[in-house]
PDB file of C-alpha atoms in Angstrom:
ATOM      1  CA  GLY A 718       0.000   0.000   0.000  1.00 58.00           C
ATOM      2  CA  ALA A 719       0.912   3.645  -0.201  1.00 80.00           C
ATOM      3  CA  GLY A 720       3.283   4.947   2.397  1.00 94.00           C
ATOM      4  CA  VAL A 721       3.488   8.354   4.012  1.00 97.00           C
ATOM      5  CA  SER A 722       3.889  11.086   1.438  1.00 97.00           C
ATOM      6  CA  GLN A 723       5.088  14.644   1.882  1.00 98.00           C
ATOM      7  CA  SER A 724       5.041  17.666  -0.374  1.00 97.00           C
ATOM      8  CA  PRO A 725       6.871  19.568  -1.550  1.00 97.00           C
ATOM      9  CA  ARG A 726      10.039  17.498  -1.416  1.00 97.00           C
ATOM     10  CA  TYR A 727      12.186  20.627  -1.633  1.00 97.00           C
ATOM     11  CA  LYS A 728      11.394  24.194  -0.771  1.00 97.00           C
ATOM     12  CA  VAL A 729      13.558  27.273  -1.078  1.00 98.00           C
ATOM     13  CA  ALA A 730      12.196  30.294   0.748  1.00 97.00           C
ATOM     14  CA  LYS A 731      13.427  33.804   1.212  1.00 97.00           C
ATOM     15  CA  ARG A 732      13.842  34.920   4.774  1.00 97.00           C
ATOM     16  CA  GLY A 733      10.539  36.277   6.037  1.00 97.00           C
ATOM     17  CA  GLN A 734       8.419  34.216   3.682  1.00 97.00           C
ATOM     18  CA  ASP A 735       5.683  31.892   4.954  1.00 98.00           C
ATOM     19  CA  VAL A 736       5.787  28.211   3.981  1.00 98.00           C
ATOM     20  CA  ALA A 737       3.359  25.297   4.262  1.00 98.00           C
ATOM     21  CA  LEU A 738       4.462  21.685   4.316  1.00 98.00           C
ATOM     22  CA  ARG A 739       1.999  18.892   3.720  1.00 98.00           C
ATOM     23  CA  CYS A 740       1.882  15.340   5.044  1.00 98.00           C
ATOM     24  CA  ASP A 741      -0.391  12.536   3.849  1.00 98.00           C
ATOM     25  CA  PRO A 742      -0.238   9.722   6.417  1.00 97.00           C
ATOM     26  CA  ILE A 743      -1.018   6.090   5.835  1.00 95.00           C
ATOM     27  CA  SER A 744      -4.769   5.626   5.666  1.00 93.00           C
ATOM     28  CA  GLY A 745      -6.223   4.607   9.014  1.00 91.00           C
ATOM     29  CA  HIS A 746      -3.268   5.744  11.076  1.00 93.00           C
ATOM     30  CA  VAL A 747      -4.467   7.551  14.165  1.00 93.00           C
ATOM     31  CA  SER A 748      -1.176   9.082  15.250  1.00 93.00           C
ATOM     32  CA  LEU A 749       0.796  11.639  13.278  1.00 95.00           C
ATOM     33  CA  PHE A 750       4.130  13.156  14.239  1.00 95.00           C
ATOM     34  CA  TRP A 751       6.255  15.978  12.864  1.00 97.00           C
ATOM     35  CA  TYR A 752      10.017  16.006  13.373  1.00 97.00           C
ATOM     36  CA  GLN A 753      12.726  18.477  12.396  1.00 97.00           C
ATOM     37  CA  GLN A 754      16.116  17.182  11.344  1.00 95.00           C
ATOM     38  CA  ALA A 755      18.970  19.642  11.136  1.00 94.00           C
ATOM     39  CA  LEU A 756      22.068  18.753   9.167  1.00 90.00           C
ATOM     40  CA  GLY A 757      24.141  16.121  10.937  1.00 87.00           C
ATOM     41  CA  GLN A 758      21.607  15.640  13.720  1.00 90.00           C
ATOM     42  CA  GLY A 759      18.955  13.107  14.552  1.00 91.00           C
ATOM     43  CA  PRO A 760      15.306  14.036  14.084  1.00 94.00           C
ATOM     44  CA  GLU A 761      13.786  16.124  16.865  1.00 94.00           C
ATOM     45  CA  PHE A 762      10.138  15.994  17.827  1.00 93.00           C
ATOM     46  CA  LEU A 763       7.964  18.967  16.965  1.00 96.00           C
ATOM     47  CA  THR A 764       4.339  18.006  17.481  1.00 95.00           C
ATOM     48  CA  TYR A 765       1.909  15.106  17.747  1.00 92.00           C
ATOM     49  CA  PHE A 766      -1.684  14.535  16.650  1.00 93.00           C
ATOM     50  CA  GLN A 767      -4.107  11.855  17.639  1.00 92.00           C
ATOM     51  CA  ASN A 768      -6.742  12.028  14.931  1.00 94.00           C
ATOM     52  CA  GLU A 769      -7.523  15.761  14.645  1.00 95.00           C
ATOM     53  CA  ALA A 770      -6.444  16.622  18.186  1.00 94.00           C
ATOM     54  CA  GLN A 771      -3.030  18.164  18.662  1.00 94.00           C
ATOM     55  CA  LEU A 772      -2.030  16.544  21.926  1.00 90.00           C
ATOM     56  CA  ASP A 773       1.519  17.781  22.184  1.00 89.00           C
ATOM     57  CA  LYS A 774       3.169  20.786  20.595  1.00 91.00           C
ATOM     58  CA  SER A 775       5.973  21.098  23.093  1.00 90.00           C
ATOM     59  CA  GLY A 776       8.648  20.649  20.450  1.00 92.00           C
ATOM     60  CA  LEU A 777       7.608  23.568  18.257  1.00 96.00           C
ATOM     61  CA  PRO A 778      10.575  25.962  18.469  1.00 94.00           C
ATOM     62  CA  SER A 779       8.596  29.184  18.337  1.00 94.00           C
ATOM     63  CA  ASP A 780       5.142  30.620  17.806  1.00 95.00           C
ATOM     64  CA  ARG A 781       6.046  30.996  14.139  1.00 97.00           C
ATOM     65  CA  PHE A 782       5.432  27.260  13.811  1.00 98.00           C
ATOM     66  CA  PHE A 783       1.876  26.031  13.534  1.00 97.00           C
ATOM     67  CA  ALA A 784       0.488  22.605  12.660  1.00 98.00           C
ATOM     68  CA  GLU A 785      -2.993  21.337  11.976  1.00 97.00           C
ATOM     69  CA  ARG A 786      -4.803  18.152  11.035  1.00 97.00           C
ATOM     70  CA  PRO A 787      -8.398  19.323  10.709  1.00 96.00           C
ATOM     71  CA  GLU A 788     -10.017  16.116   9.493  1.00 94.00           C
ATOM     72  CA  GLY A 789      -7.742  13.658  11.187  1.00 92.00           C
ATOM     73  CA  SER A 790      -5.881  12.671   8.053  1.00 95.00           C
ATOM     74  CA  VAL A 791      -3.749  15.150   6.093  1.00 97.00           C
ATOM     75  CA  SER A 792      -1.613  17.471   8.187  1.00 98.00           C
ATOM     76  CA  THR A 793       0.023  20.787   7.385  1.00 98.00           C
ATOM     77  CA  LEU A 794       3.004  22.319   9.123  1.00 98.00           C
ATOM     78  CA  LYS A 795       3.168  26.054   8.596  1.00 98.00           C
ATOM     79  CA  ILE A 796       6.152  28.239   9.312  1.00 98.00           C
ATOM     80  CA  GLN A 797       5.606  31.968   9.304  1.00 98.00           C
ATOM     81  CA  ARG A 798       8.296  34.558   8.649  1.00 97.00           C
ATOM     82  CA  THR A 799      10.926  31.913   7.989  1.00 97.00           C
ATOM     83  CA  GLN A 800      14.423  32.403   9.376  1.00 97.00           C
ATOM     84  CA  GLN A 801      17.685  30.856   8.270  1.00 96.00           C
ATOM     85  CA  GLU A 802      17.744  28.638  11.347  1.00 96.00           C
ATOM     86  CA  ASP A 803      14.532  27.003  10.099  1.00 97.00           C
ATOM     87  CA  SER A 804      16.522  25.356   7.312  1.00 97.00           C
ATOM     88  CA  ALA A 805      16.220  21.623   7.917  1.00 97.00           C
ATOM     89  CA  VAL A 806      14.486  18.484   6.742  1.00 97.00           C
ATOM     90  CA  TYR A 807      10.961  18.226   8.089  1.00 98.00           C
ATOM     91  CA  LEU A 808       9.800  14.660   8.583  1.00 98.00           C
ATOM     92  CA  CYS A 809       6.287  13.413   9.028  1.00 98.00           C
ATOM     93  CA  ALA A 810       5.532  10.003  10.507  1.00 96.00           C
ATOM     94  CA  SER A 811       2.334   8.134  11.199  1.00 95.00           C
ATOM     95  CA  SER A 812       1.437   5.097  13.232  1.00 92.00           C
ATOM     96  CA  PHE A 813      -1.673   3.116  13.929  1.00 89.00           C
ATOM     97  CA  LEU A 814      -1.402   4.033  17.584  1.00 77.00           C
ATOM     98  CA  GLY A 815       1.081   6.147  19.506  1.00 62.00           C
ATOM     99  CA  GLN A 816       3.328   3.385  20.734  1.00 66.00           C
ATOM    100  CA  GLU A 817       3.432   1.439  17.526  1.00 77.00           C
ATOM    101  CA  THR A 818       6.001   1.512  14.776  1.00 85.00           C
ATOM    102  CA  GLN A 819       6.181   4.873  13.061  1.00 91.00           C
ATOM    103  CA  TYR A 820       6.301   5.047   9.281  1.00 94.00           C
ATOM    104  CA  PHE A 821       8.185   8.002   7.925  1.00 96.00           C
ATOM    105  CA  GLY A 822       7.672  10.090   4.864  1.00 97.00           C
ATOM    106  CA  PRO A 823      10.549  11.120   2.604  1.00 96.00           C
ATOM    107  CA  GLY A 824      10.758  14.535   4.232  1.00 97.00           C
ATOM    108  CA  THR A 825      10.635  18.093   2.961  1.00 98.00           C
ATOM    109  CA  ARG A 826      14.008  19.787   2.693  1.00 97.00           C
ATOM    110  CA  LEU A 827      13.563  23.471   3.494  1.00 98.00           C
ATOM    111  CA  LEU A 828      16.271  25.977   2.687  1.00 97.00           C
ATOM    112  CA  VAL A 829      15.793  29.524   3.866  1.00 97.00           C
ATOM    113  CA  LEU A 830      18.022  32.072   2.149  1.00 96.00           C
TER     114      LEU A 830
ATOM    115  CA  ALA B1456      14.441  14.156  30.824  1.00 67.00           C
ATOM    116  CA  GLN B1457      14.709  11.093  28.697  1.00 72.00           C
ATOM    117  CA  ARG B1458      17.913  10.955  26.703  1.00 81.00           C
ATOM    118  CA  VAL B1459      19.581   8.584  24.311  1.00 87.00           C
ATOM    119  CA  THR B1460      23.277   8.568  23.541  1.00 92.00           C
ATOM    120  CA  GLN B1461      24.968   7.088  20.524  1.00 94.00           C
ATOM    121  CA  PRO B1462      28.648   7.661  21.269  1.00 94.00           C
ATOM    122  CA  GLU B1463      30.016   6.805  17.842  1.00 95.00           C
ATOM    123  CA  LYS B1464      29.397   9.239  15.040  1.00 95.00           C
ATOM    124  CA  LEU B1465      31.069   6.994  12.491  1.00 97.00           C
ATOM    125  CA  LEU B1466      31.822   3.299  12.545  1.00 97.00           C
ATOM    126  CA  SER B1467      33.833   1.695   9.790  1.00 97.00           C
ATOM    127  CA  VAL B1468      34.217  -2.087   9.440  1.00 97.00           C
ATOM    128  CA  PHE B1469      35.202  -4.533   6.748  1.00 97.00           C
ATOM    129  CA  LYS B1470      32.703  -6.825   5.071  1.00 97.00           C
ATOM    130  CA  GLY B1471      32.226 -10.004   7.094  1.00 97.00           C
ATOM    131  CA  ALA B1472      33.372  -8.437  10.356  1.00 97.00           C
ATOM    132  CA  PRO B1473      31.063  -8.223  13.374  1.00 96.00           C
ATOM    133  CA  VAL B1474      29.484  -4.889  14.044  1.00 96.00           C
ATOM    134  CA  GLU B1475      28.099  -3.328  17.197  1.00 96.00           C
ATOM    135  CA  LEU B1476      26.481   0.087  17.294  1.00 96.00           C
ATOM    136  CA  LYS B1477      26.176   1.421  20.805  1.00 96.00           C
ATOM    137  CA  CYS B1478      23.138   3.047  22.374  1.00 93.00           C
ATOM    138  CA  ASN B1479      22.636   4.121  25.954  1.00 91.00           C
ATOM    139  CA  TYR B1480      19.384   5.538  27.266  1.00 85.00           C
ATOM    140  CA  SER B1481      18.435   7.320  30.447  1.00 82.00           C
ATOM    141  CA  TYR B1482      15.058   6.678  31.881  1.00 67.00           C
ATOM    142  CA  SER B1483      13.561   4.277  34.315  1.00 61.00           C
ATOM    143  CA  GLY B1484      11.000   1.650  33.748  1.00 55.00           C
ATOM    144  CA  SER B1485      10.864  -1.043  31.149  1.00 54.00           C
ATOM    145  CA  PRO B1486      11.244   0.817  27.906  1.00 65.00           C
ATOM    146  CA  GLU B1487      10.230   0.010  24.428  1.00 77.00           C
ATOM    147  CA  LEU B1488      13.142   0.746  22.169  1.00 83.00           C
ATOM    148  CA  PHE B1489      13.517   1.032  18.434  1.00 87.00           C
ATOM    149  CA  TRP B1490      16.373   1.151  16.009  1.00 92.00           C
ATOM    150  CA  TYR B1491      15.660   3.018  12.802  1.00 94.00           C
ATOM    151  CA  VAL B1492      17.852   2.994   9.717  1.00 95.00           C
ATOM    152  CA  GLN B1493      18.223   5.354   6.801  1.00 95.00           C
ATOM    153  CA  TYR B1494      19.893   4.030   3.682  1.00 94.00           C
ATOM    154  CA  SER B1495      21.265   6.465   1.158  1.00 92.00           C
ATOM    155  CA  ARG B1496      18.481   8.374  -0.583  1.00 90.00           C
ATOM    156  CA  GLN B1497      15.799   6.435   1.272  1.00 93.00           C
ATOM    157  CA  ARG B1498      13.442   7.342   4.075  1.00 94.00           C
ATOM    158  CA  LEU B1499      13.834   6.399   7.713  1.00 95.00           C
ATOM    159  CA  GLN B1500      12.511   2.926   8.352  1.00 93.00           C
ATOM    160  CA  LEU B1501      12.187   0.574  11.272  1.00 91.00           C
ATOM    161  CA  LEU B1502      15.115  -1.793  11.660  1.00 92.00           C
ATOM    162  CA  LEU B1503      14.361  -3.412  14.975  1.00 89.00           C
ATOM    163  CA  ARG B1504      11.826  -3.159  17.769  1.00 85.00           C
ATOM    164  CA  HIS B1505      12.568  -4.453  21.240  1.00 81.00           C
ATOM    165  CA  ILE B1506       9.198  -5.691  22.488  1.00 75.00           C
ATOM    166  CA  SER B1507       7.989  -7.471  19.383  1.00 71.00           C
ATOM    167  CA  ARG B1508      11.473  -8.514  18.307  1.00 70.00           C
ATOM    168  CA  GLU B1509      10.658  -7.348  14.790  1.00 67.00           C
ATOM    169  CA  SER B1510      13.952  -7.166  12.948  1.00 74.00           C
ATOM    170  CA  ILE B1511      15.213  -6.976   9.436  1.00 76.00           C
ATOM    171  CA  LYS B1512      18.492  -7.900   7.806  1.00 87.00           C
ATOM    172  CA  GLY B1513      19.878 -10.062  10.575  1.00 89.00           C
ATOM    173  CA  PHE B1514      20.353  -7.404  13.225  1.00 93.00           C
ATOM    174  CA  THR B1515      19.686  -8.051  16.907  1.00 91.00           C
ATOM    175  CA  ALA B1516      19.701  -5.917  20.021  1.00 89.00           C
ATOM    176  CA  ASP B1517      19.496  -6.890  23.664  1.00 83.00           C
ATOM    177  CA  LEU B1518      18.138  -4.595  26.273  1.00 83.00           C
ATOM    178  CA  ASN B1519      20.502  -4.422  29.253  1.00 84.00           C
ATOM    179  CA  LYS B1520      18.650  -2.699  32.048  1.00 79.00           C
ATOM    180  CA  GLY B1521      21.680  -2.676  34.345  1.00 82.00           C
ATOM    181  CA  GLU B1522      23.797  -0.811  31.847  1.00 81.00           C
ATOM    182  CA  THR B1523      20.770   0.982  30.326  1.00 85.00           C
ATOM    183  CA  SER B1524      21.986  -0.030  26.910  1.00 88.00           C
ATOM    184  CA  PHE B1525      20.405  -1.303  23.723  1.00 89.00           C
ATOM    185  CA  HIS B1526      23.358  -1.989  21.465  1.00 93.00           C
ATOM    186  CA  LEU B1527      22.697  -3.123  17.898  1.00 94.00           C
ATOM    187  CA  LYS B1528      24.640  -6.121  16.663  1.00 94.00           C
ATOM    188  CA  LYS B1529      25.218  -8.134  13.553  1.00 95.00           C
ATOM    189  CA  PRO B1530      27.727 -10.988  13.363  1.00 94.00           C
ATOM    190  CA  PHE B1531      28.788 -10.485   9.739  1.00 96.00           C
ATOM    191  CA  ALA B1532      28.447  -7.050   8.189  1.00 96.00           C
ATOM    192  CA  GLN B1533      27.512  -6.691   4.524  1.00 96.00           C
ATOM    193  CA  GLU B1534      28.251  -3.763   2.248  1.00 97.00           C
ATOM    194  CA  GLU B1535      24.527  -3.081   1.930  1.00 96.00           C
ATOM    195  CA  ASP B1536      24.405  -2.440   5.684  1.00 97.00           C
ATOM    196  CA  SER B1537      26.140   0.866   5.101  1.00 97.00           C
ATOM    197  CA  ALA B1538      23.662   3.448   6.355  1.00 97.00           C
ATOM    198  CA  MET B1539      22.782   5.840   9.150  1.00 97.00           C
ATOM    199  CA  TYR B1540      21.459   4.131  12.267  1.00 97.00           C
ATOM    200  CA  TYR B1541      19.369   5.790  14.957  1.00 95.00           C
ATOM    201  CA  CYS B1542      18.494   4.482  18.374  1.00 92.00           C
ATOM    202  CA  ALA B1543      15.084   5.815  19.388  1.00 88.00           C
ATOM    203  CA  PRO B1544      13.177   5.210  22.573  1.00 79.00           C
ATOM    204  CA  PRO B1545       9.662   6.605  22.675  1.00 73.00           C
ATOM    205  CA  HIS B1546       8.811   9.436  25.016  1.00 71.00           C
ATOM    206  CA  ASN B1547       6.476   8.671  27.903  1.00 62.00           C
ATOM    207  CA  TYR B1548       6.626   4.931  27.592  1.00 50.00           C
ATOM    208  CA  GLY B1549       3.502   3.410  28.993  1.00 51.00           C
ATOM    209  CA  GLY B1550       1.447   6.427  28.034  1.00 52.00           C
ATOM    210  CA  SER B1551      -0.444   6.959  24.869  1.00 53.00           C
ATOM    211  CA  GLN B1552       1.938   9.208  23.026  1.00 58.00           C
ATOM    212  CA  GLY B1553       5.143   7.661  21.756  1.00 72.00           C
ATOM    213  CA  ASN B1554       6.986  10.397  19.941  1.00 81.00           C
ATOM    214  CA  LEU B1555      10.489   9.145  19.410  1.00 84.00           C
ATOM    215  CA  ILE B1556      13.593  10.599  20.987  1.00 84.00           C
ATOM    216  CA  PHE B1557      16.369  10.079  18.495  1.00 89.00           C
ATOM    217  CA  GLY B1558      20.041   9.794  19.171  1.00 88.00           C
ATOM    218  CA  LYS B1559      22.378  11.706  16.901  1.00 92.00           C
ATOM    219  CA  GLY B1560      22.919   8.596  14.853  1.00 95.00           C
ATOM    220  CA  THR B1561      25.864   6.445  13.881  1.00 97.00           C
ATOM    221  CA  LYS B1562      26.995   6.228  10.304  1.00 97.00           C
ATOM    222  CA  LEU B1563      28.035   2.677   9.512  1.00 98.00           C
ATOM    223  CA  SER B1564      30.415   2.199   6.622  1.00 98.00           C
ATOM    224  CA  VAL B1565      31.100  -1.374   5.524  1.00 97.00           C
ATOM    225  CA  LYS B1566      34.147  -1.638   3.302  1.00 96.00           C
ATOM    226  CA  PRO B1567      34.658  -4.423   0.770  1.00 95.00           C
TER     227      PRO B1567
END
């Protein structure tokens, strides 16, 4: 079956620009996670959804970051007024339940100039 | 705070040699633990899961509660094992969440 998909795969933004990153999880997966992976680092947790409810957003680095999953399936991570330090790969993962194996998307590589 | 440490940034071995990638974690309780792998130009994928013993490609890992370690092992490395390996315990084990806490990763290079 289809895995987790993310779009766009690459995004170049000018500093100050707003960006929106999309994640399509595996159908039927209740849990959805966003991670940020800086160059040379492991992924770091940003936020977690159970269906449409955002249960944890403790990893979001600033109030410029906003995520939603309005219908409990597709999720969007929005970054307002992008800064150079936002440059990273943004990974989306989904799982049937929170403690189960997470399936990762290919990531969106964001470069802020 | 829960932490995971992968002390080796790079590990280089020859084909056929045993390989061990180290992982130490810091939290109490009986944790679930995962190893994820990322091959070149591919997405992160599950390599091994402690509780269910799911494993691919001949890797094993034993949870040592005394040493709080979950080292990944394979008796005979293959060139196709070259990849980035991440040890990843889930946050709030026993709860309903499960976001992963990744180590910084170890790059395994298997030379012919």
